[in-house]
GROMACS .gro file of C-alpha atoms in nm:
model
   92
    1MET     CA    1   0.743   0.658   1.638
    2ILE     CA    2   0.825   1.008   1.525
    3PHE     CA    3   0.624   1.171   1.247
    4THR     CA    4   0.834   1.381   1.009
    5LYS     CA    5   0.730   1.646   0.754
    6ASN     CA    6   0.791   1.415   0.460
    7THR     CA    7   0.529   1.173   0.604
    8LYS     CA    8   0.780   0.899   0.669
    9TYR     CA    9   0.802   0.737   1.008
   10LYS     CA   10   1.124   0.697   1.194
   11THR     CA   11   1.177   0.498   1.509
   12LYS     CA   12   1.318   0.684   1.804
   13PRO     CA   13   1.669   0.566   1.893
   14SER     CA   14   1.634   0.321   2.177
   15THR     CA   15   1.820   0.344   2.503
   16ASN     CA   16   1.964   0.057   2.702
   17SER     CA   17   2.146   0.030   3.028
   18LEU     CA   18   2.523   0.042   2.992
   19SER     CA   19   2.550  -0.314   3.126
   20GLU     CA   20   2.339  -0.446   2.834
   21LEU     CA   21   2.584  -0.342   2.562
   22ALA     CA   22   2.830  -0.590   2.416
   23GLN     CA   23   3.205  -0.562   2.445
   24GLY     CA   24   3.354  -0.342   2.171
   25LYS     CA   25   3.037  -0.135   2.119
   26PHE     CA   26   3.023   0.244   2.122
   27ALA     CA   27   2.745   0.440   2.290
   28ILE     CA   28   2.639   0.790   2.391
   29ILE     CA   29   2.544   0.843   2.754
   30GLU     CA   30   2.181   0.957   2.773
   31SER     CA   31   2.129   0.986   3.149
   32LEU     CA   32   2.219   0.871   3.499
   33ASP     CA   33   1.938   0.737   3.718
   34LEU     CA   34   1.936   0.998   3.995
   35ARG     CA   35   1.685   0.794   4.196
   36TYR     CA   36   1.937   0.511   4.234
   37PHE     CA   37   2.264   0.696   4.300
   38PRO     CA   38   2.341   0.897   4.613
   39ILE     CA   39   2.443   1.250   4.514
   40ASN     CA   40   2.810   1.195   4.605
   41ILE     CA   41   2.824   0.898   4.363
   42VAL     CA   42   2.662   1.111   4.091
   43TYR     CA   43   2.938   1.368   4.138
   44ASP     CA   44   3.202   1.093   4.122
   45LEU     CA   45   3.058   0.954   3.798
   46LEU     CA   46   3.048   1.303   3.647
   47ASP     CA   47   3.408   1.362   3.759
   48TYR     CA   48   3.508   1.039   3.582
   49GLY     CA   49   3.365   1.182   3.259
   50LEU     CA   50   3.037   0.986   3.253
   51ILE     CA   51   2.842   1.292   3.143
   52PRO     CA   52   2.525   1.280   2.930
   53GLY     CA   53   2.619   1.337   2.566
   54THR     CA   54   2.963   1.178   2.601
   55GLN     CA   55   3.067   0.892   2.372
   56ILE     CA   56   3.205   0.582   2.543
   57LYS     CA   57   3.328   0.239   2.434
   58ILE     CA   58   3.279  -0.090   2.619
   59LEU     CA   59   3.632  -0.229   2.649
   60HIS     CA   60   3.586  -0.543   2.859
   61LYS     CA   61   3.304  -0.733   3.023
   62ILE     CA   62   3.409  -0.950   3.317
   63LYS     CA   63   3.109  -1.176   3.376
   64GLY     CA   64   3.252  -1.369   3.673
   65GLN     CA   65   3.307  -1.047   3.868
   66LYS     CA   66   3.002  -0.869   3.722
   67LYS     CA   67   3.212  -0.573   3.610
   68LEU     CA   68   3.291  -0.389   3.290
   69THR     CA   69   3.545  -0.135   3.178
   70VAL     CA   70   3.465   0.159   2.954
   71ALA     CA   71   3.678   0.409   2.768
   72VAL     CA   72   3.583   0.772   2.821
   73GLY     CA   73   3.820   0.981   2.614
   74SER     CA   74   4.167   0.850   2.699
   75ALA     CA   75   4.060   0.719   3.042
   76GLU     CA   76   3.954   0.364   3.128
   77ILE     CA   77   3.693   0.328   3.403
   78ALA     CA   78   3.583   0.006   3.574
   79LEU     CA   79   3.220  -0.017   3.688
   80ARG     CA   80   3.012  -0.279   3.863
   81ASP     CA   81   2.720  -0.413   3.659
   82GLU     CA   82   2.479  -0.287   3.927
   83THR     CA   83   2.610   0.066   3.868
   84ALA     CA   84   2.608   0.026   3.488
   85ASP     CA   85   2.245  -0.092   3.509
   86HIS     CA   86   2.147   0.263   3.605
   87ILE     CA   87   2.338   0.448   3.332
   88LEU     CA   88   2.123   0.480   3.020
   89VAL     CA   89   2.300   0.488   2.684
   90ARG     CA   90   2.215   0.496   2.314
   91ALA     CA   91   2.422   0.264   2.094
   92CYS     CA   92   2.599   0.429   1.800
   0.00000   0.00000   0.00000
């Protein structure tokens, strides 16, 4: 909880892994788990536009293949669920 000057309480926006969001939802990337990704993969994800602060949309979830596609700007990017598990986002 966050205490504000007007003595009301607000809940802090929660974060989820990218793989937890439903198809069609929008989110803001909060962080990449640097403990999970090798540095070259971090650079690849950043090059794809998966940068903290960027808004994305979940386009498709392919359960049988454990993959999802996201829109980042005008680009569509496919990710494995195991990769998306380590990208933290805040739904918007």
